[in-house]
Structures are given as structure tokens and as C-alpha cells.
Amino acid sequence: WADFDNDGDPDLYVGNYRLQPNFLFINNGNGTFTEAAEELGVAGVNRGGYYGHTIGTAWGDFNNDGYLDLLVANLAHKDPYRGPICDDSKLYLNMGPPYYRFVDVREDAGIPIHPVGSVREGYYYDELFAGVVWCDFDCDGDLDFYVNQVYDIPFAYSFLYINNGDGTFTDVTEEANVRVIDGWGCAWCDYNNDGYPDLITRGRTSVHGARLVRLFKNKGTSYNWIEIKLIGTISNRAAIGARVKIVAGDLVQIREVEGGASTGCQNSLVVHFGVKRAKKVDLIEVRWPSGIVQRFRDVPVNRIVTVIEGKVDISIMDVSVSNENPKHGENVTFKVDLASYGTFNSSDENVGIRMIVDGEVVDEREVMVKAYSSNSTYFTWKALGGEHEIKFVVDPENSICEANEENNVKTISIDVKKLDILIENVKVTPCPAFEGETVKVEATLTCINTIEEINVSVHFIVDGKIVDSKIMRISEGTYIISFNWRALEGTHNLTILANLEGDIAEEDTENNSYSMDVTVYIAKWKVIVIVLMTLVIVLALLMYKFKLKRGKSLSIS
């Protein structure tokens, strides 16, 4: 099935075996179909009433002109008896409006054809094409294809043809390491969700070897990609028949969700696009079988996005805070109210939501929402002093395409009081102090605006030089801190200073210290010595004067 004529309804191509013509049934849009394969050039080549042995077929727009082209895999015998009446495989180019006729461009595309009568390794060189599937496995923005061949003979091996972007293809099977013999079905699916489609097929690695199912992991390229998962609500849930168009710069591509591929196989229902070096997809347009058309713009690349049929919109309605002016270290709870509008899904959906504080992701989780419903989730944050921008983002990876992406973000500002450390009420004991005494310098340390315990350094400074330091474990409250100092004679500046290194963010750092000048008097014993020495000197002088007077009196006598 495919809408090859772009009229909005699926048409049907039927490949027939046993030399029968193939059919193309055009959907008339009223529940009836008109067969037009011969008229449009896709019935096969009529060779006296004989056509081909078609096994697999695949629709895909390999030249990105917006019209689905058709690849038909035939089993074509090359012996002189059957060869002349067997159709080779075809690469039909859709010529577009007004008639949507097809032209076989296989030879121009560089895909070899074996002439009738050619022989290889003891066999007539039959073309034994069977399963065939399109996929942009290298993510360069155009469709490549894989085709396998049946029969357990040396040349019945598969091919991976890479699209050169100019209408031609190159065989890269050996380089890609995906060659098998005697294959049948094949399909593409990005099974590990890394953006590079992987290949599954069945076949042998050598003649008469085991015929096994083989899964080839795509190692990827440096190109970007996007994958789109469709969920139908009015249309079928698998979205079969939906068409997706993307625009990424100059690159325009289309895909359709297929209900089956080639022969007895099914490609992934998630449609894949390679976008080369594009950093975003400018437009995603989804045309649903119901007729609903959804468009989404500026979608980031390298991700899987989900599009749900209808006008889906998930929004953050409100954010409330348990405390708008918390203290440092306090746990603050944010209640985030979500709402979902439009046709979302019949079952619950998990949607990512992220909390970002000052540009840094601090929490992320998934919440469950339903169509036309609301839900709330709670985040807890340990407050840090200062002003902060707190942002909540729902569907942060843009994994769901929405009618409105702007209401996915809610930003609030919160001002957390910074803690503050105050040094007050410094007193010196004893006072006055004398040289040589042990002086106790005591102060009150007060911590406010925090419920968190912190380590703070407190320094005792004499005349600009740190003479002692202590580390205190504190929270909100008042503490007594003291230092002992052996006093030196003279006038000194004594300072107690907290948080000298500035490791703790504070509301005010000017109140972290307290200074005072203290005069230390000469030691008491020195005073006594001086007094005694003074007395001795005075007594000596008096005695000297007395002797002088006595001497004078004796001489007169």
C-alpha cells in the first residue's frame, strides 16, 4: 500500500508470480479501486503474454522529489529457454503529476542486468531477487536499498545498494558486511534506538551453510537523524497509511508507515530520516489516514519523537513553593501542576520533567499523564543563600511533538536569605591587664538565617598578626568563643574575625569581626622593684646630705 499519486488515500500494488502481470489499484476515494498498472507502466514488460516472477516490492521516494517510486524484485531466469520471457527486476521512477506514470530507470541507476544466456560457476546467471526494502541506513538524506536472492548456489547472494544522490547506486555489500546467500525476507529496524537502522534477514554465509536469521547492527555514521513514532487515536493506532514529511534546510523527504514490506516482512513502524549535518528539523508534517494534518517546527535532531494524532499539548499550569523566603539549608518543596490537552492516548503516558537551578539540572523524572487530564509532581531542593532562577521543563527532550511547545517551561525566582555570622560583645579579662598576665579574650558569635550546620573558622588577631585560630561547628544560634593571650606591655589592637577566607556566602561580611584597643601595663613586680630602687636612691641621697652637714659642723668646732 502507498499513496503514489498524493491524493490522500492509499493505493495498492500487487506483484504476481508465474509470469503474470502485476497490478496497480488506484483508490478512487469512494471505496472502489481502478486497476491501471499497464497504463501507468508498472505491469511489467509484456513478452508475448508473459511478464515476470515478482516476489518482493517496495515503495520509496529515492530521489526526494515528493513522489513515491517503486522497486520490484523479480526472479529472472537467464537460460535460453525461459530467459526471453522473464522480466528483470525494475526500478520505477514516479514521474509525478498530472498522470503519475512510471519509467524503469534501473540501467541508468547503475544496477547491472545479466544478459540471457550468461553463465556463472556452472549455472545460468539467473537474477534471483526476492525480498527488497528501502532505508537511509547511512543517514545522508536519501534512500538506499537491500535485496536478497534465493537458492543455495554461489552467486545467489544479497546486495546493499547505496544511493549516490545523483540517481545512481553503488554496491557496498562487502564493505557493509551484510552479504548472505539464499536469503528471503528482510527488514530494517533501529532495534537499539541509536538512530542508525539495523538490518534483519535470513540466509547463509556460505553455500550449504546454515540458513539462519541474521541481525546486522549498524555501526552508524557521523550524520544526524530523526525518528518519528506515530500513535493513532482516530486513525488506526499503528498509524499504518500515515505519511510523514520533513524539511531540514534544503532537504525534503517523505515516508509512509507501512503495514508490510517486500515479501512476508514488516519494517519498523517508527519512520526514520537521515538529515546529514542539519542541527534541527525545520518542519515535521504528519498526514493521518483520518485526514488530520499536524505540523511541528524546529525539532532538534538525533532523537526519537512521538506524534499523537490530534492536537496534543502538555503544559505546566502552575508552580507553587512551600516557602518563598527560605533560610539557607532549608528544604523547599515545589509543586508542579501539569495538564494534557487534546487527543493524547487511550492509556497512560510517561512524560519527562526536569528541574533546573541557575542553569544546572538538579533533578529529573517521569510522570504519568492522560488525555484531557491534570497531574502534579513534587520536587525538593535544599536552599542555598542568594537569588536563584528555578526552571521546570516538561518533555525536555522534545520527544512528543505538541501544538504548543512554549508552555512546556515555567520559570520562577526565589530569594534565599544568606546566612550571617556576627562577632559581638568582646570583653577582656582581667582589665586592666598587666604585662605577662594570661588574658582571656571572649566574644559572642551569632549565626542567623540557616538551619544547616556549617564549619566556620575564627581567628584571634593581635596587631594585625594571627596568633590563634579555631574551627567551630555551628548552625543558627549564639555561641561563646574565647582565646587566651599572654599580655605584652603597651597598647595593642585585638581582633576576633570569623570567615576570613570567605568560604561561606554571607549576607553581610562587615559584621564578621570586632576590634578593640587594649593597654597593657608594666608588670607589678617591676613596679615594686622600681619603687624600692627609688626608695634606696632617695635614702642614699638623704644619708649623703646628712654626712655632708655633719662634716661641716665638726670642722667649725
PDB file of C-alpha atoms in Angstrom, residues 109-351:
ATOM      1  CA  ALA A 109      20.863   3.850 -11.971  1.00  0.00           C
ATOM      2  CA  GLY A 110      23.856   1.553 -12.445  1.00  0.00           C
ATOM      3  CA  ILE A 111      22.236  -1.668 -11.244  1.00  0.00           C
ATOM      4  CA  PRO A 112      23.634  -4.421 -13.504  1.00  0.00           C
ATOM      5  CA  ILE A 113      21.425  -6.713 -15.600  1.00  0.00           C
ATOM      6  CA  HIS A 114      22.630 -10.176 -16.636  1.00  0.00           C
ATOM      7  CA  PRO A 115      22.013 -10.907 -20.320  1.00  0.00           C
ATOM      8  CA  VAL A 116      20.098 -14.035 -21.288  1.00  0.00           C
ATOM      9  CA  GLY A 117      22.470 -16.945 -21.739  1.00  0.00           C
ATOM     10  CA  SER A 118      25.110 -15.677 -19.299  1.00  0.00           C
ATOM     11  CA  VAL A 119      26.717 -18.342 -17.127  1.00  0.00           C
ATOM     12  CA  ARG A 120      28.458 -18.209 -13.748  1.00  0.00           C
ATOM     13  CA  GLU A 121      30.040 -21.022 -11.742  1.00  0.00           C
ATOM     14  CA  GLY A 122      28.341 -23.721 -13.743  1.00  0.00           C
ATOM     15  CA  TYR A 123      24.865 -22.193 -13.587  1.00  0.00           C
ATOM     16  CA  TYR A 124      22.950 -19.885 -15.834  1.00  0.00           C
ATOM     17  CA  TYR A 125      23.429 -16.479 -14.199  1.00  0.00           C
ATOM     18  CA  ASP A 126      19.831 -16.057 -13.038  1.00  0.00           C
ATOM     19  CA  GLU A 127      18.690 -12.944 -11.213  1.00  0.00           C
ATOM     20  CA  LEU A 128      17.057 -14.412  -8.117  1.00  0.00           C
ATOM     21  CA  PHE A 129      15.868 -11.275  -6.331  1.00  0.00           C
ATOM     22  CA  ALA A 130      13.316 -11.844  -3.575  1.00  0.00           C
ATOM     23  CA  GLY A 131      12.937  -9.552  -0.568  1.00  0.00           C
ATOM     24  CA  VAL A 132      13.699  -5.862  -1.061  1.00  0.00           C
ATOM     25  CA  VAL A 133      13.486  -2.915   1.371  1.00  0.00           C
ATOM     26  CA  TRP A 134      14.342   0.792   1.297  1.00  0.00           C
ATOM     27  CA  CYS A 135      16.145   2.610   4.100  1.00  0.00           C
ATOM     28  CA  ASP A 136      18.541   5.529   4.530  1.00  0.00           C
ATOM     29  CA  PHE A 137      20.923   3.385   6.577  1.00  0.00           C
ATOM     30  CA  ASP A 138      23.822   5.880   6.307  1.00  0.00           C
ATOM     31  CA  CYS A 139      21.664   8.917   7.266  1.00  0.00           C
ATOM     32  CA  ASP A 140      22.835  11.010   4.309  1.00  0.00           C
ATOM     33  CA  GLY A 141      19.310  12.068   3.360  1.00  0.00           C
ATOM     34  CA  ASP A 142      18.425   9.644   0.547  1.00  0.00           C
ATOM     35  CA  LEU A 143      17.069   6.106   0.428  1.00  0.00           C
ATOM     36  CA  ASP A 144      19.339   3.106  -0.092  1.00  0.00           C
ATOM     37  CA  PHE A 145      18.029  -0.439  -0.579  1.00  0.00           C
ATOM     38  CA  TYR A 146      18.791  -4.024   0.353  1.00  0.00           C
ATOM     39  CA  VAL A 147      17.742  -7.020  -1.736  1.00  0.00           C
ATOM     40  CA  ASN A 148      18.402 -10.716  -1.177  1.00  0.00           C
ATOM     41  CA  GLN A 149      18.334 -13.686  -3.552  1.00  0.00           C
ATOM     42  CA  VAL A 150      17.009 -17.214  -3.169  1.00  0.00           C
ATOM     43  CA  TYR A 151      18.608 -20.639  -3.805  1.00  0.00           C
ATOM     44  CA  ASP A 152      21.660 -22.257  -2.273  1.00  0.00           C
ATOM     45  CA  ILE A 153      24.064 -21.529  -5.128  1.00  0.00           C
ATOM     46  CA  PRO A 154      27.286 -19.461  -5.127  1.00  0.00           C
ATOM     47  CA  PHE A 155      26.024 -16.289  -6.795  1.00  0.00           C
ATOM     48  CA  ALA A 156      22.612 -16.101  -5.064  1.00  0.00           C
ATOM     49  CA  TYR A 157      23.871 -13.529  -2.614  1.00  0.00           C
ATOM     50  CA  SER A 158      22.301 -10.332  -1.320  1.00  0.00           C
ATOM     51  CA  PHE A 159      23.094  -6.732  -2.278  1.00  0.00           C
ATOM     52  CA  LEU A 160      23.148  -3.477  -0.364  1.00  0.00           C
ATOM     53  CA  TYR A 161      22.981  -0.579  -2.816  1.00  0.00           C
ATOM     54  CA  ILE A 162      23.875   2.863  -1.504  1.00  0.00           C
ATOM     55  CA  ASN A 163      22.224   5.902  -3.070  1.00  0.00           C
ATOM     56  CA  ASN A 164      24.824   8.230  -4.610  1.00  0.00           C
ATOM     57  CA  GLY A 165      22.400  11.150  -4.575  1.00  0.00           C
ATOM     58  CA  ASP A 166      22.522  11.605  -8.349  1.00  0.00           C
ATOM     59  CA  GLY A 167      20.074   8.890  -9.421  1.00  0.00           C
ATOM     60  CA  THR A 168      22.695   6.122  -9.341  1.00  0.00           C
ATOM     61  CA  PHE A 169      23.516   3.404  -6.826  1.00  0.00           C
ATOM     62  CA  THR A 170      26.712   1.611  -5.755  1.00  0.00           C
ATOM     63  CA  ASP A 171      27.015  -1.911  -4.372  1.00  0.00           C
ATOM     64  CA  VAL A 172      28.547  -1.703  -0.863  1.00  0.00           C
ATOM     65  CA  THR A 173      27.511  -5.123   0.418  1.00  0.00           C
ATOM     66  CA  GLU A 174      31.012  -6.387   1.146  1.00  0.00           C
ATOM     67  CA  GLU A 175      32.120  -3.181   2.856  1.00  0.00           C
ATOM     68  CA  ALA A 176      28.988  -3.180   4.997  1.00  0.00           C
ATOM     69  CA  ASN A 177      29.414  -6.893   5.821  1.00  0.00           C
ATOM     70  CA  VAL A 178      25.751  -7.768   5.203  1.00  0.00           C
ATOM     71  CA  ARG A 179      26.098 -10.358   2.434  1.00  0.00           C
ATOM     72  CA  VAL A 180      24.162 -13.623   2.768  1.00  0.00           C
ATOM     73  CA  ILE A 181      23.377 -16.450   0.340  1.00  0.00           C
ATOM     74  CA  ASP A 182      19.945 -17.919  -0.228  1.00  0.00           C
ATOM     75  CA  GLY A 183      18.058 -15.201   1.591  1.00  0.00           C
ATOM     76  CA  TRP A 184      14.371 -14.489   1.586  1.00  0.00           C
ATOM     77  CA  GLY A 185      12.757 -11.804   3.712  1.00  0.00           C
ATOM     78  CA  CYS A 186      14.468  -8.695   5.102  1.00  0.00           C
ATOM     79  CA  ALA A 187      13.509  -5.650   7.149  1.00  0.00           C
ATOM     80  CA  TRP A 188      15.005  -2.544   8.743  1.00  0.00           C
ATOM     81  CA  CYS A 189      14.560  -1.575  12.402  1.00  0.00           C
ATOM     82  CA  ASP A 190      16.587   0.586  14.768  1.00  0.00           C
ATOM     83  CA  TYR A 191      16.468  -2.062  17.484  1.00  0.00           C
ATOM     84  CA  ASN A 192      18.880  -0.283  19.855  1.00  0.00           C
ATOM     85  CA  ASN A 193      17.444   3.218  19.314  1.00  0.00           C
ATOM     86  CA  ASP A 194      20.773   4.801  18.377  1.00  0.00           C
ATOM     87  CA  GLY A 195      19.365   6.441  15.241  1.00  0.00           C
ATOM     88  CA  TYR A 196      21.055   4.100  12.759  1.00  0.00           C
ATOM     89  CA  PRO A 197      18.703   1.472  11.286  1.00  0.00           C
ATOM     90  CA  ASP A 198      19.763  -2.147  11.688  1.00  0.00           C
ATOM     91  CA  LEU A 199      19.062  -4.962   9.227  1.00  0.00           C
ATOM     92  CA  ILE A 200      17.493  -8.355   9.831  1.00  0.00           C
ATOM     93  CA  THR A 201      17.375 -11.069   7.188  1.00  0.00           C
ATOM     94  CA  ARG A 202      17.687 -14.809   6.777  1.00  0.00           C
ATOM     95  CA  GLY A 203      20.378 -16.597   4.813  1.00  0.00           C
ATOM     96  CA  ARG A 204      23.654 -18.488   4.726  1.00  0.00           C
ATOM     97  CA  THR A 205      27.182 -17.163   4.950  1.00  0.00           C
ATOM     98  CA  SER A 206      28.426 -19.856   2.560  1.00  0.00           C
ATOM     99  CA  VAL A 207      26.959 -22.362   0.128  1.00  0.00           C
ATOM    100  CA  HIS A 208      25.281 -25.227   2.013  1.00  0.00           C
ATOM    101  CA  GLY A 209      25.893 -23.382   5.309  1.00  0.00           C
ATOM    102  CA  ALA A 210      23.252 -22.991   7.963  1.00  0.00           C
ATOM    103  CA  ARG A 211      20.314 -20.865   6.867  1.00  0.00           C
ATOM    104  CA  LEU A 212      19.767 -18.659   9.896  1.00  0.00           C
ATOM    105  CA  VAL A 213      18.084 -15.419  10.825  1.00  0.00           C
ATOM    106  CA  ARG A 214      20.818 -12.781  10.989  1.00  0.00           C
ATOM    107  CA  LEU A 215      20.681  -9.403  12.693  1.00  0.00           C
ATOM    108  CA  PHE A 216      23.227  -6.878  11.415  1.00  0.00           C
ATOM    109  CA  LYS A 217      23.932  -3.984  13.778  1.00  0.00           C
ATOM    110  CA  ASN A 218      24.508  -0.660  12.055  1.00  0.00           C
ATOM    111  CA  LYS A 219      27.683   0.927  13.451  1.00  0.00           C
ATOM    112  CA  GLY A 220      26.499   4.366  12.377  1.00  0.00           C
ATOM    113  CA  THR A 221      27.986   7.406  10.682  1.00  0.00           C
ATOM    114  CA  SER A 222      28.695  10.998  11.649  1.00  0.00           C
ATOM    115  CA  TYR A 223      25.416  12.196  10.116  1.00  0.00           C
ATOM    116  CA  ASN A 224      22.381  13.312  12.117  1.00  0.00           C
ATOM    117  CA  TRP A 225      18.948  11.714  12.125  1.00  0.00           C
ATOM    118  CA  ILE A 226      15.430  11.846  13.488  1.00  0.00           C
ATOM    119  CA  GLU A 227      12.922   9.062  14.102  1.00  0.00           C
ATOM    120  CA  ILE A 228       9.197   9.645  14.409  1.00  0.00           C
ATOM    121  CA  LYS A 229       6.832   7.324  16.227  1.00  0.00           C
ATOM    122  CA  LEU A 230       3.179   7.818  15.357  1.00  0.00           C
ATOM    123  CA  ILE A 231       0.287   6.856  17.626  1.00  0.00           C
ATOM    124  CA  GLY A 232      -3.144   6.958  16.072  1.00  0.00           C
ATOM    125  CA  THR A 233      -6.243   7.840  18.045  1.00  0.00           C
ATOM    126  CA  ILE A 234      -8.840   8.424  15.361  1.00  0.00           C
ATOM    127  CA  SER A 235      -6.918   6.524  12.686  1.00  0.00           C
ATOM    128  CA  ASN A 236      -5.573   3.042  13.417  1.00  0.00           C
ATOM    129  CA  ARG A 237      -3.299   3.024  16.463  1.00  0.00           C
ATOM    130  CA  ALA A 238      -0.292   1.753  14.464  1.00  0.00           C
ATOM    131  CA  ALA A 239      -0.723   4.743  12.108  1.00  0.00           C
ATOM    132  CA  ILE A 240      -0.439   2.500   9.044  1.00  0.00           C
ATOM    133  CA  GLY A 241      -1.047   4.623   5.976  1.00  0.00           C
ATOM    134  CA  ALA A 242       0.112   7.858   7.585  1.00  0.00           C
ATOM    135  CA  ARG A 243       2.573   9.983   5.635  1.00  0.00           C
ATOM    136  CA  VAL A 244       5.380  11.957   7.258  1.00  0.00           C
ATOM    137  CA  LYS A 245       7.162  14.795   5.510  1.00  0.00           C
ATOM    138  CA  ILE A 246      10.173  16.561   6.954  1.00  0.00           C
ATOM    139  CA  VAL A 247      12.107  19.650   5.905  1.00  0.00           C
ATOM    140  CA  ALA A 248      15.650  20.129   7.169  1.00  0.00           C
ATOM    141  CA  GLY A 249      17.285  23.019   5.365  1.00  0.00           C
ATOM    142  CA  ASP A 250      17.267  22.180   1.652  1.00  0.00           C
ATOM    143  CA  LEU A 251      16.478  18.544   2.356  1.00  0.00           C
ATOM    144  CA  VAL A 252      12.837  17.496   1.884  1.00  0.00           C
ATOM    145  CA  GLN A 253      11.847  13.859   2.416  1.00  0.00           C
ATOM    146  CA  ILE A 254       8.713  11.743   2.760  1.00  0.00           C
ATOM    147  CA  ARG A 255       7.981   8.366   4.369  1.00  0.00           C
ATOM    148  CA  GLU A 256       4.838   6.338   4.860  1.00  0.00           C
ATOM    149  CA  VAL A 257       4.066   3.936   7.688  1.00  0.00           C
ATOM    150  CA  GLU A 258       3.772   0.539   6.041  1.00  0.00           C
ATOM    151  CA  GLY A 259       1.633  -2.401   7.114  1.00  0.00           C
ATOM    152  CA  GLY A 260       4.022  -4.813   5.420  1.00  0.00           C
ATOM    153  CA  ALA A 261       7.204  -4.717   3.414  1.00  0.00           C
ATOM    154  CA  SER A 262       8.542  -6.727   0.499  1.00  0.00           C
ATOM    155  CA  THR A 263       7.547 -10.351   0.921  1.00  0.00           C
ATOM    156  CA  GLY A 264       6.184 -11.531   4.237  1.00  0.00           C
ATOM    157  CA  CYS A 265       8.111  -8.935   6.264  1.00  0.00           C
ATOM    158  CA  GLN A 266       7.472  -5.804   8.284  1.00  0.00           C
ATOM    159  CA  ASN A 267       9.761  -2.811   8.659  1.00  0.00           C
ATOM    160  CA  SER A 268       9.688  -0.822  11.879  1.00  0.00           C
ATOM    161  CA  LEU A 269       6.588   1.312  12.325  1.00  0.00           C
ATOM    162  CA  VAL A 270       8.880   4.108  13.511  1.00  0.00           C
ATOM    163  CA  VAL A 271       9.800   6.119  10.431  1.00  0.00           C
ATOM    164  CA  HIS A 272      13.452   7.080  10.096  1.00  0.00           C
ATOM    165  CA  PHE A 273      15.075  10.028   8.326  1.00  0.00           C
ATOM    166  CA  GLY A 274      18.726  10.843   7.857  1.00  0.00           C
ATOM    167  CA  VAL A 275      19.330  14.604   7.755  1.00  0.00           C
ATOM    168  CA  LYS A 276      23.065  14.869   7.049  1.00  0.00           C
ATOM    169  CA  ARG A 277      24.579  17.752   9.050  1.00  0.00           C
ATOM    170  CA  ALA A 278      21.308  19.523   9.869  1.00  0.00           C
ATOM    171  CA  LYS A 279      21.077  20.639  13.501  1.00  0.00           C
ATOM    172  CA  LYS A 280      17.283  20.700  13.543  1.00  0.00           C
ATOM    173  CA  VAL A 281      14.272  19.674  11.511  1.00  0.00           C
ATOM    174  CA  ASP A 282      12.528  22.833  10.352  1.00  0.00           C
ATOM    175  CA  LEU A 283       9.216  21.088   9.758  1.00  0.00           C
ATOM    176  CA  ILE A 284       7.567  17.772  10.541  1.00  0.00           C
ATOM    177  CA  GLU A 285       4.247  17.317   8.780  1.00  0.00           C
ATOM    178  CA  VAL A 286       2.096  14.296   9.526  1.00  0.00           C
ATOM    179  CA  ARG A 287      -0.890  13.446   7.347  1.00  0.00           C
ATOM    180  CA  TRP A 288      -3.036  10.878   9.107  1.00  0.00           C
ATOM    181  CA  PRO A 289      -5.412   8.422   7.389  1.00  0.00           C
ATOM    182  CA  SER A 290      -8.230  10.291   9.140  1.00  0.00           C
ATOM    183  CA  GLY A 291      -7.329  13.409   7.182  1.00  0.00           C
ATOM    184  CA  ILE A 292      -5.902  15.236  10.195  1.00  0.00           C
ATOM    185  CA  VAL A 293      -2.684  17.096   9.390  1.00  0.00           C
ATOM    186  CA  GLN A 294      -0.278  18.101  12.139  1.00  0.00           C
ATOM    187  CA  ARG A 295       2.782  20.304  11.739  1.00  0.00           C
ATOM    188  CA  PHE A 296       5.644  20.831  14.164  1.00  0.00           C
ATOM    189  CA  ARG A 297       8.556  23.188  13.699  1.00  0.00           C
ATOM    190  CA  ASP A 298      12.158  23.481  14.837  1.00  0.00           C
ATOM    191  CA  VAL A 299      12.501  19.987  16.249  1.00  0.00           C
ATOM    192  CA  PRO A 300      16.021  19.044  17.460  1.00  0.00           C
ATOM    193  CA  VAL A 301      17.757  16.147  15.683  1.00  0.00           C
ATOM    194  CA  ASN A 302      19.225  12.881  16.958  1.00  0.00           C
ATOM    195  CA  ARG A 303      16.161  11.828  18.903  1.00  0.00           C
ATOM    196  CA  ILE A 304      13.001   9.767  18.673  1.00  0.00           C
ATOM    197  CA  VAL A 305       9.903  11.945  18.798  1.00  0.00           C
ATOM    198  CA  THR A 306       6.349  10.776  19.330  1.00  0.00           C
ATOM    199  CA  VAL A 307       3.454  12.326  17.459  1.00  0.00           C
ATOM    200  CA  ILE A 308      -0.018  11.514  18.704  1.00  0.00           C
ATOM    201  CA  GLU A 309      -2.931  12.069  16.374  1.00  0.00           C
ATOM    202  CA  GLY A 310      -4.817  15.231  17.221  1.00  0.00           C
ATOM    203  CA  LYS A 311      -3.818  18.487  18.866  1.00  0.00           C
ATOM    204  CA  VAL A 312      -1.687  17.291  21.735  1.00  0.00           C
ATOM    205  CA  ASP A 313      -0.476  19.849  24.250  1.00  0.00           C
ATOM    206  CA  ILE A 314       1.233  19.174  27.557  1.00  0.00           C
ATOM    207  CA  SER A 315       1.753  22.240  29.683  1.00  0.00           C
ATOM    208  CA  ILE A 316       2.979  23.346  33.095  1.00  0.00           C
ATOM    209  CA  MET A 317       0.000  25.167  34.547  1.00  0.00           C
ATOM    210  CA  ASP A 318       1.495  26.379  37.798  1.00  0.00           C
ATOM    211  CA  VAL A 319       4.413  26.045  40.206  1.00  0.00           C
ATOM    212  CA  SER A 320       3.850  26.666  43.919  1.00  0.00           C
ATOM    213  CA  VAL A 321       6.525  26.919  46.613  1.00  0.00           C
ATOM    214  CA  SER A 322       6.322  25.740  50.228  1.00  0.00           C
ATOM    215  CA  ASN A 323       8.357  28.754  51.399  1.00  0.00           C
ATOM    216  CA  GLU A 324       9.085  31.739  49.223  1.00  0.00           C
ATOM    217  CA  ASN A 325      11.742  33.117  51.606  1.00  0.00           C
ATOM    218  CA  PRO A 326      13.579  30.102  52.943  1.00  0.00           C
ATOM    219  CA  LYS A 327      16.713  30.078  55.014  1.00  0.00           C
ATOM    220  CA  HIS A 328      19.986  28.676  53.841  1.00  0.00           C
ATOM    221  CA  GLY A 329      19.959  24.870  54.081  1.00  0.00           C
ATOM    222  CA  GLU A 330      16.184  24.629  54.354  1.00  0.00           C
ATOM    223  CA  ASN A 331      14.373  22.033  52.214  1.00  0.00           C
ATOM    224  CA  VAL A 332      11.964  23.780  49.845  1.00  0.00           C
ATOM    225  CA  THR A 333       9.171  21.821  48.137  1.00  0.00           C
ATOM    226  CA  PHE A 334       7.905  22.809  44.690  1.00  0.00           C
ATOM    227  CA  LYS A 335       4.544  21.562  43.460  1.00  0.00           C
ATOM    228  CA  VAL A 336       4.397  21.432  39.662  1.00  0.00           C
ATOM    229  CA  ASP A 337       0.923  21.187  38.128  1.00  0.00           C
ATOM    230  CA  LEU A 338       0.731  19.599  34.671  1.00  0.00           C
ATOM    231  CA  ALA A 339      -2.129  19.426  32.208  1.00  0.00           C
ATOM    232  CA  SER A 340      -2.671  17.494  28.983  1.00  0.00           C
ATOM    233  CA  TYR A 341      -4.994  18.767  26.288  1.00  0.00           C
ATOM    234  CA  GLY A 342      -6.104  17.221  23.061  1.00  0.00           C
ATOM    235  CA  THR A 343      -6.068  13.627  21.945  1.00  0.00           C
ATOM    236  CA  PHE A 344      -3.194  12.087  23.817  1.00  0.00           C
ATOM    237  CA  ASN A 345      -3.596   8.363  24.206  1.00  0.00           C
ATOM    238  CA  SER A 346      -6.052   5.830  25.466  1.00  0.00           C
ATOM    239  CA  SER A 347      -3.543   4.645  28.041  1.00  0.00           C
ATOM    240  CA  ASP A 348      -1.210   6.407  30.450  1.00  0.00           C
ATOM    241  CA  GLU A 349       1.845   8.111  29.039  1.00  0.00           C
ATOM    242  CA  ASN A 350       5.113   8.831  30.829  1.00  0.00           C
ATOM    243  CA  VAL A 351       6.403  12.338  30.237  1.00  0.00           C
TER     244      VAL A 351
END
